[in-house]
Short mmCIF file of C-alpha atoms and ligand atoms in Angstrom, two decimals:
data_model
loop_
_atom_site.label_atom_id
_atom_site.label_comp_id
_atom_site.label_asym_id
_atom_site.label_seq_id
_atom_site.Cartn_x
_atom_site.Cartn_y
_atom_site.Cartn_z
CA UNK A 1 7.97 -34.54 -38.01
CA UNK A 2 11.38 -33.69 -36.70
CA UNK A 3 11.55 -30.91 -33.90
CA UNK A 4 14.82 -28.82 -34.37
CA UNK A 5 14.84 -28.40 -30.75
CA UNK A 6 15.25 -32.58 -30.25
CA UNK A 7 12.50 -33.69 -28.17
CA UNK A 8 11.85 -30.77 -25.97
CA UNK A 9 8.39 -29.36 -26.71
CA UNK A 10 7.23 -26.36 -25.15
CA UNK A 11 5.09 -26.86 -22.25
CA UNK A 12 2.46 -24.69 -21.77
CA UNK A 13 1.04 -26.65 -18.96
CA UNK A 14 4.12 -25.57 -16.44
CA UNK A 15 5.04 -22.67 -18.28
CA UNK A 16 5.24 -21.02 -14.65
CA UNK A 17 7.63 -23.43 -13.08
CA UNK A 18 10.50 -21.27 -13.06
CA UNK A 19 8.16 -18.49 -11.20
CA UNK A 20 9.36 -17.23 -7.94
CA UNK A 21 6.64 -18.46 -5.08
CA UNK A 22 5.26 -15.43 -3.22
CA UNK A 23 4.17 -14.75 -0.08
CA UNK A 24 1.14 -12.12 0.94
CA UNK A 25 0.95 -10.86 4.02
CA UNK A 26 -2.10 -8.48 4.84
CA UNK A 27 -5.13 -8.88 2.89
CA UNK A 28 -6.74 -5.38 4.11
CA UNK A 29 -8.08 -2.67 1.12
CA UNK A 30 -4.91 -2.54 -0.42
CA UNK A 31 -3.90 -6.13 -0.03
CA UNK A 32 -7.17 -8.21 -1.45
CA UNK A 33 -6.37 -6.33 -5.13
CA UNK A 34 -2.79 -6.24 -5.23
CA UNK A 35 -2.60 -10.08 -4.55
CA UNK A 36 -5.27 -10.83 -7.18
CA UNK A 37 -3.66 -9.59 -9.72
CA UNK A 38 0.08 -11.60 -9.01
CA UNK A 39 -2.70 -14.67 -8.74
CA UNK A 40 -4.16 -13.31 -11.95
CA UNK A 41 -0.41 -13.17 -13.68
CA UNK A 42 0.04 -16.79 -12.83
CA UNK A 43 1.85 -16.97 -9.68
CA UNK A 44 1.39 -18.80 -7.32
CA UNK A 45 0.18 -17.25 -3.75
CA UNK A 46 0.40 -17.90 -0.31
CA UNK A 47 -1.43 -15.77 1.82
CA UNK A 48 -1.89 -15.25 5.53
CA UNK A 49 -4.16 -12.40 7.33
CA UNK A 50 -4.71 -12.01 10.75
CA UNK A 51 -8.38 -12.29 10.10
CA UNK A 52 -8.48 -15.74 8.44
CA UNK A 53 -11.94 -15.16 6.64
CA UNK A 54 -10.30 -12.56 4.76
CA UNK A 55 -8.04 -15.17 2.62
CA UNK A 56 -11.26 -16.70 1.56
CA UNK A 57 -11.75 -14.53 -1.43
CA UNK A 58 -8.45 -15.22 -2.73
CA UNK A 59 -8.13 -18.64 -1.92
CA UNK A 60 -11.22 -19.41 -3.99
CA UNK A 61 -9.14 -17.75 -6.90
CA UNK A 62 -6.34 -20.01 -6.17
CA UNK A 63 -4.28 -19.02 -3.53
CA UNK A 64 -2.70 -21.33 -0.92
CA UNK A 65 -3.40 -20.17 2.80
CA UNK A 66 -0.46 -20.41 5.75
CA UNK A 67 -1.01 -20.76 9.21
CA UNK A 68 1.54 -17.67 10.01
CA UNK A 69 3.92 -15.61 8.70
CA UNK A 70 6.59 -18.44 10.06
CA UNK A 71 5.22 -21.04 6.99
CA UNK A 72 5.15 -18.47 4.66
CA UNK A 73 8.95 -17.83 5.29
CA UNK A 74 9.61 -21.19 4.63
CA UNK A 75 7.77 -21.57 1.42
CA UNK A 76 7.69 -18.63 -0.83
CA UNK A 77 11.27 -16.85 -2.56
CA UNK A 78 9.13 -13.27 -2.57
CA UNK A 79 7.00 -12.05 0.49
CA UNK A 80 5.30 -8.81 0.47
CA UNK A 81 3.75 -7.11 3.38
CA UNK A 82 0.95 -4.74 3.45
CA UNK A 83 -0.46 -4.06 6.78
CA UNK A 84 -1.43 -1.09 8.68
CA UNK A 85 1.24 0.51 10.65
CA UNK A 86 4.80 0.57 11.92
CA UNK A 87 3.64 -2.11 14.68
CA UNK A 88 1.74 -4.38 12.52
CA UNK A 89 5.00 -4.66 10.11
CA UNK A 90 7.33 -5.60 13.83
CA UNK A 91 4.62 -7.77 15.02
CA UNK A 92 4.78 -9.68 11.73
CA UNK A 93 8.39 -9.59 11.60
CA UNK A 94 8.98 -10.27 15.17
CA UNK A 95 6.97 -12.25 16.97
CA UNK A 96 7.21 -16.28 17.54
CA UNK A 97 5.74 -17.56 14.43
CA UNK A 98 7.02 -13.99 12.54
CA UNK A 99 9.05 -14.00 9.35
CA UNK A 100 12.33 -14.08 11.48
CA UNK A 101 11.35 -17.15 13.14
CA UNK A 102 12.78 -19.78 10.93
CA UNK A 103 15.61 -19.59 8.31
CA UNK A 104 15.06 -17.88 5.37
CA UNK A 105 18.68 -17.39 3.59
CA UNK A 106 18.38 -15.16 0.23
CA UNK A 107 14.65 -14.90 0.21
CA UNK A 108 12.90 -11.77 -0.61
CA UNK A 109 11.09 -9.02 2.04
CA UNK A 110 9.13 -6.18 0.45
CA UNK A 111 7.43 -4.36 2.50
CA UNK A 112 4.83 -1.96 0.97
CA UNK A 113 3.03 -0.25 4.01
CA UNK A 114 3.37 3.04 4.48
CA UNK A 115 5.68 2.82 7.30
CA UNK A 116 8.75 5.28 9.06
CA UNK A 117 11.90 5.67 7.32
CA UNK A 118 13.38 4.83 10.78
CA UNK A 119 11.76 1.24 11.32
CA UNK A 120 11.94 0.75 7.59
CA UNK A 121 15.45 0.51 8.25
CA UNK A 122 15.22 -1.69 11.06
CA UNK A 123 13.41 -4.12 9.54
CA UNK A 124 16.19 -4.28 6.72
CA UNK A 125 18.73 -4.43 9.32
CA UNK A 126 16.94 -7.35 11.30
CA UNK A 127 16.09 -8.77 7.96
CA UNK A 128 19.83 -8.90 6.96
CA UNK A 129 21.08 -10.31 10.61
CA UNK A 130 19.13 -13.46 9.24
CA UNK A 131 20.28 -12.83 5.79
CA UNK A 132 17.15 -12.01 4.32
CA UNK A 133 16.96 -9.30 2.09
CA UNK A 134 14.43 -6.10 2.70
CA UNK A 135 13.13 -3.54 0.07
CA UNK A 136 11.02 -0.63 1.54
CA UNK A 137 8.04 -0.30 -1.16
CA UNK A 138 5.47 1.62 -0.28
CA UNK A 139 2.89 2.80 -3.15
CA UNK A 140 1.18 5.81 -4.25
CA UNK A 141 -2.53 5.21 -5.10
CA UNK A 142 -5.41 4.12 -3.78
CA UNK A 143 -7.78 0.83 -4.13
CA UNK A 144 -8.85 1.47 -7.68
CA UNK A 145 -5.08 2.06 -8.94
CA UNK A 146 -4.78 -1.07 -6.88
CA UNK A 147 -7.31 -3.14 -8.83
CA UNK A 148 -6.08 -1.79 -11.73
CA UNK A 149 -2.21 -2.81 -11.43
CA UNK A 150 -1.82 0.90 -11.76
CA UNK A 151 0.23 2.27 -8.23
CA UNK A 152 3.30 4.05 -8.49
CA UNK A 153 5.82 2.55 -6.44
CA UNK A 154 8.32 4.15 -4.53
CA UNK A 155 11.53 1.68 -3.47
CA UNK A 156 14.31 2.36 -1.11
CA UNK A 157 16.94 -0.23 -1.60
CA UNK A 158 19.83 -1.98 -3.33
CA UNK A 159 19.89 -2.16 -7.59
CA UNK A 160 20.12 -6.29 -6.95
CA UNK A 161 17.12 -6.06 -5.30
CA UNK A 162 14.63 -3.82 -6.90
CA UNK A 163 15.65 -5.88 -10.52
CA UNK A 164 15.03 -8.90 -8.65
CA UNK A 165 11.57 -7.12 -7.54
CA UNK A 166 10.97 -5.77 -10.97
CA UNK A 167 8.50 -8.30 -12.87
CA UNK A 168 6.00 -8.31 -9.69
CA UNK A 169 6.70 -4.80 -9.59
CA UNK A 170 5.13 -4.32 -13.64
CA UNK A 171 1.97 -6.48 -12.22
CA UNK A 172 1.49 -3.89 -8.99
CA UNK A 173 2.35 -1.07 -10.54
CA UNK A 174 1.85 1.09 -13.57
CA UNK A 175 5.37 2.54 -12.58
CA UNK A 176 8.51 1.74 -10.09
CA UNK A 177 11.18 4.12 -8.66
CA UNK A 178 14.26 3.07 -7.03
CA UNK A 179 14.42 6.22 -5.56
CA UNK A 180 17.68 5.46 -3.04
CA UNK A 181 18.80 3.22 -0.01
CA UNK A 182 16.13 1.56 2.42
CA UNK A 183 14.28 4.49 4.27
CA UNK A 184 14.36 6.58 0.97
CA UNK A 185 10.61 4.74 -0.30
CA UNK A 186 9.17 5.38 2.82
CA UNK A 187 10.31 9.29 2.62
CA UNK A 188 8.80 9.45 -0.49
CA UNK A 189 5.65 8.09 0.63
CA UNK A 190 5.42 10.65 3.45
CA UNK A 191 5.93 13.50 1.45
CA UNK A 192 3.47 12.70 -1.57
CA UNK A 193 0.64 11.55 1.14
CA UNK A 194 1.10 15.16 2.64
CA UNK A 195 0.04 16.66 -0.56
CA UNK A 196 -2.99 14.84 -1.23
CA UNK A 197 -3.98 15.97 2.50
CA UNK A 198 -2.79 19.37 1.26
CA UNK A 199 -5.32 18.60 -1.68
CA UNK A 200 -7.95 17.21 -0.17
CA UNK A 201 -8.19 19.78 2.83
CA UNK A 202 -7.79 22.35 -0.19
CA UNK A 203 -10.95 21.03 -1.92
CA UNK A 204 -13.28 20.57 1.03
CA UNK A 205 -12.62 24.46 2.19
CA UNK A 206 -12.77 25.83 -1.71
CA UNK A 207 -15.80 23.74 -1.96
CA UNK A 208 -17.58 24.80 1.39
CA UNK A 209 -16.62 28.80 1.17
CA UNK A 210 -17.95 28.53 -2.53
CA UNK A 211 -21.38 27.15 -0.67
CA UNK A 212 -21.52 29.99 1.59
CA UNK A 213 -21.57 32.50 -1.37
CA UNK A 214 -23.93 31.11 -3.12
CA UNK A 215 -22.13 29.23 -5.94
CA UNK A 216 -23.35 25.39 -5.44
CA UNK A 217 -20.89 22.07 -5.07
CA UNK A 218 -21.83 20.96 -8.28
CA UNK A 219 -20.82 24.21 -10.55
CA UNK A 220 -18.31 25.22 -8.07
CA UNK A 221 -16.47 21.22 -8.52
CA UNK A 222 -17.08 22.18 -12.47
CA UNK A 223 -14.78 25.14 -12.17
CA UNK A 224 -12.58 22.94 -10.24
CA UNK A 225 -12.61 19.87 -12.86
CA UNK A 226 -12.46 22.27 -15.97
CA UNK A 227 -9.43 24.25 -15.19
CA UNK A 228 -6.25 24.09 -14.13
CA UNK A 229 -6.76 23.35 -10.53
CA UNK A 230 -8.46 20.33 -11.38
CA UNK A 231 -6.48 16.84 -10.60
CA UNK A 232 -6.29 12.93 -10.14
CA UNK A 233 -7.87 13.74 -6.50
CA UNK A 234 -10.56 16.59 -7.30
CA UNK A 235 -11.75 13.94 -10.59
CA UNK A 236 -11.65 10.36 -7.78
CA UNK A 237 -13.76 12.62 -4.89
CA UNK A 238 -16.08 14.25 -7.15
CA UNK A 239 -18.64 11.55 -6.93
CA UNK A 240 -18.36 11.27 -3.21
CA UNK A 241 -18.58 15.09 -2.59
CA UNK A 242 -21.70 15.63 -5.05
CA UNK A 243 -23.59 12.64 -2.81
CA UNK A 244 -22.22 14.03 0.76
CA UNK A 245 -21.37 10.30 1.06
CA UNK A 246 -17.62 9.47 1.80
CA UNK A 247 -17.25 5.36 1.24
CA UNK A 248 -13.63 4.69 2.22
CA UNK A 249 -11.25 4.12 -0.36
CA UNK A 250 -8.35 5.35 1.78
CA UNK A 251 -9.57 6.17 5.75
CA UNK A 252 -8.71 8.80 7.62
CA UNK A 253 -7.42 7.53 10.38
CA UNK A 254 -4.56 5.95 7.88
CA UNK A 255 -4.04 9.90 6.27
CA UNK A 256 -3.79 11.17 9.93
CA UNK A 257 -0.96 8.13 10.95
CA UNK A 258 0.77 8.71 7.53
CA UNK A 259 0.21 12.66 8.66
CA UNK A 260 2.01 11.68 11.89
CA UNK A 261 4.67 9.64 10.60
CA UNK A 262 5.70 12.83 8.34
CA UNK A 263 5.39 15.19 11.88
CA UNK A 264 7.81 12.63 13.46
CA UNK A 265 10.18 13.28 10.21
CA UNK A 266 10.06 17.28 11.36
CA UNK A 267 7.55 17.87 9.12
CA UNK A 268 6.83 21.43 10.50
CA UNK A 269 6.26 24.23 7.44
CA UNK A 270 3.41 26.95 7.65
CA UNK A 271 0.77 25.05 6.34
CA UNK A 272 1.57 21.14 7.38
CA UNK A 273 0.67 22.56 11.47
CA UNK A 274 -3.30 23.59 11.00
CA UNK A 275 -3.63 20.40 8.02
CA UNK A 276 -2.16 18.23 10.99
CA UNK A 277 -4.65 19.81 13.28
CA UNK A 278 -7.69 19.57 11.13
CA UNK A 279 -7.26 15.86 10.60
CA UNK A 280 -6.68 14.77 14.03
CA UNK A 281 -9.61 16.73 15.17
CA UNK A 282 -11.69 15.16 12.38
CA UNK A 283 -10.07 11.41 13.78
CA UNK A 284 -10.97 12.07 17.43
CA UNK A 285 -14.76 13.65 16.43
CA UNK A 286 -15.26 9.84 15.03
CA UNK A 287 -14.30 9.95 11.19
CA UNK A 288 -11.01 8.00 11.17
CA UNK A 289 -13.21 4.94 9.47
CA UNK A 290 -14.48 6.96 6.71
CA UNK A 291 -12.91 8.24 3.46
CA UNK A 292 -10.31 10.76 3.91
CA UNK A 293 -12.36 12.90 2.10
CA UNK A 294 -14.85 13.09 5.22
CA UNK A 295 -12.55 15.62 6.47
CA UNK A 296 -15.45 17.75 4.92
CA UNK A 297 -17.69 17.12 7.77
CA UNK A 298 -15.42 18.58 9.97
CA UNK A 299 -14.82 21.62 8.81
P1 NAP B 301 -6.47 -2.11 6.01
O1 NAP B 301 -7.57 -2.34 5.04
O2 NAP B 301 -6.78 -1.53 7.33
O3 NAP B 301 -5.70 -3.51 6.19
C1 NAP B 301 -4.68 -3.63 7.14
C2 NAP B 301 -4.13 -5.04 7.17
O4 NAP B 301 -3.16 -5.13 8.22
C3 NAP B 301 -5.20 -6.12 7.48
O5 NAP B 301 -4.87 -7.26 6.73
C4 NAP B 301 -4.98 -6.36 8.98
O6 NAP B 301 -5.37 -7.64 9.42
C5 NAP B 301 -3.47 -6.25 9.04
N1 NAP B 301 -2.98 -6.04 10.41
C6 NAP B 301 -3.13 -4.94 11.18
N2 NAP B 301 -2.51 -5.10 12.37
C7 NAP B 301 -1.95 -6.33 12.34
C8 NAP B 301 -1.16 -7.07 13.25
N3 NAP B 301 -0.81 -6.57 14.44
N4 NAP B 301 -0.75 -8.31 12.88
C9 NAP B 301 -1.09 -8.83 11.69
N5 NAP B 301 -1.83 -8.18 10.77
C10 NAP B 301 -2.25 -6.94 11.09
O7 NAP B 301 -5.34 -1.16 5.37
P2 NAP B 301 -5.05 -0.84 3.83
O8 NAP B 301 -5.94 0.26 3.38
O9 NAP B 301 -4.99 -2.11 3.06
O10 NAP B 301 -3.58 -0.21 3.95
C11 NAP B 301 -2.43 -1.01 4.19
C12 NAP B 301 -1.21 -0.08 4.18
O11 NAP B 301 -1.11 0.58 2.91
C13 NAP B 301 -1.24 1.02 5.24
O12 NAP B 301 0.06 1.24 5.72
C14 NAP B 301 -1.75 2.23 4.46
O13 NAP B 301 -1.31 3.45 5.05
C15 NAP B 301 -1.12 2.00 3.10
N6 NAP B 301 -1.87 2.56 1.97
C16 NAP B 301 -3.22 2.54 1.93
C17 NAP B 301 -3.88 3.08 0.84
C18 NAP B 301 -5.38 3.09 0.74
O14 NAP B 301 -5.91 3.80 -0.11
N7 NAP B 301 -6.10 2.31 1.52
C19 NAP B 301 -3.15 3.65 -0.22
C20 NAP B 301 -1.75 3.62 -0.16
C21 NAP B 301 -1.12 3.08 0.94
P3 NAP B 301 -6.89 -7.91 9.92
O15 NAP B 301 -7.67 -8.17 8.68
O16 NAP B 301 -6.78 -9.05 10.83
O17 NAP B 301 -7.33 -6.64 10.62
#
């Protein structure tokens, strides 16, 4: 039978040949689900984590492992980064086998830590002296939005970019916002993470002085859950709160840094200076490993 398209058939088999190659760099809480699911969309991964047992999970879905940041530069079009801090990011940037250290002429940087505005830009101005290009993506959400492809993203950048971002963007995230040039994600980031410590702070005291009155955690989160006070955050740290048990979906330590990183911003209103207080007490009396919502046995 004659095919009106000549001989071409379509072919399924390498239906993903076109696909951009992508690079993952940091395979911490956030990391391990986000690059499952690009693995799960068909793309093909290379990851590299400090910790090399770490790939192991995702190489037995499929993904490739690299030696250092250096190979990945060389192999993938698209390389995200999500690792812990501001130094983490330069180290992986910088140093001798870093992303910088071989040519990498058009390809790709997003980097999705939560990071400063100030060394976001830096590492798009670095990026560019090698002409890379840099988007600053950090994400709002947590490790079960993460599994679930469901973040909101929050990009600093150019239009070229962020469309060029866009597809992987869909996989990550259940939404994307190119909210202005490279710093302007990161700001974003700073000022929605000082909320949910606004929240979270807000829920342990409520909580606590209902306690002390005599109304218990479980009808007092009710009250909470039913009305209008209740939210995304007072629904996710129900469970936790009802146990007393605080497994970390988002540490402590990385609310307080985040908490920091806003301070540095001048960050200073009425509230922000006792909420900055209360969670670098709760880091130095030995919580920063547990959930942020551990801020409870501080108080
Ligand atoms: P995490 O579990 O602590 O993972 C951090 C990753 O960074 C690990 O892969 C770690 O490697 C790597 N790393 C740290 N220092 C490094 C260095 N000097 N060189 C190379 N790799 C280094 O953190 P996470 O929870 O995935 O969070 C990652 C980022 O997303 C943070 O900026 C955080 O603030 C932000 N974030 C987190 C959440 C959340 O709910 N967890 C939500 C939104 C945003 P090793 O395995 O070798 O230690």
């Amino acid at each position: 039978m004659s095919n009106p398209i000549g001989n071409r058939k379509p072919n399924y088999k390498n239906k993903n040949m076109n696909k951009q190659k992508i690079g993952w760099i940091g395979l911490g809480n956030m990391g391990v689900p986000m690059a499952k699911n690009l693995l799960k969309a068909n793309y093909e991964v290379t990851v590299y984590n400090r910790t090399k047992e770490k790939e192991q999970e995702l190489i037995n879905l499929g993904a490739i492992s690299a030696a250092s940041p250096q190979e990945i530069i060389q192999k993938c079009d698209i390389i995200f980064t999500m690792l812990t801090n501001d130094n983490a990011v330069k180290e992986v940037f910088q140093n001798e086998t870093g992303l910088l250290s071989k040519p990498g002429i058009g390809k790709l940087i997003i980097n999705m830590s939560t990071i400063s505005p100030e060394t976001s830009r830096y590492l798009a101005e670095i990026s560019n002296n090698h002409q890379i290009e840099f988007l600053d993506a950090p994400v709002s959400g947590s490790v079960k939005p993460a599994q679930d492809g469901a973040l909101i993203i929050l990009v600093g950048g150019s239009v070229g970019n962020y469309e060029r971002a866009k597809p992987l963007f869909d996989i990550l995230g259940k939404s994307s916002l190119l909210l202005g040039d490279i710093g302007v994600g990161s700001s974003a980031k700073l000022a929605i993470n000082y909320f949910l410590a606004l929240n979270i702070q807000g829920l342990a005291e409520t909580v606590l002085f209902a306690e002390k009155n005599g109304v218990s955690r479980e009808n007092m989160l009710t009250i909470v859950n039913e009305g209008a006070c209740g939210n995304g955050i007072t629904h996710i740290k129900t469970p936790s709160l009802l146990a007393n048990q605080y497994p970390v979906a988002f540490p402590l330590k990385l609310l307080y840094k985040d908490l920091n990183l806003a301070k540095n911003e001048g960050l200073d209103s009425p509230l922000f200076k006792p909420l900055f207080e209360s969670f670098l007490q709760a880091k130095d009396n030995g919580l920063g490993d547990e959930d942020v919502m551990a801020i409870i046995k501080n108080l």
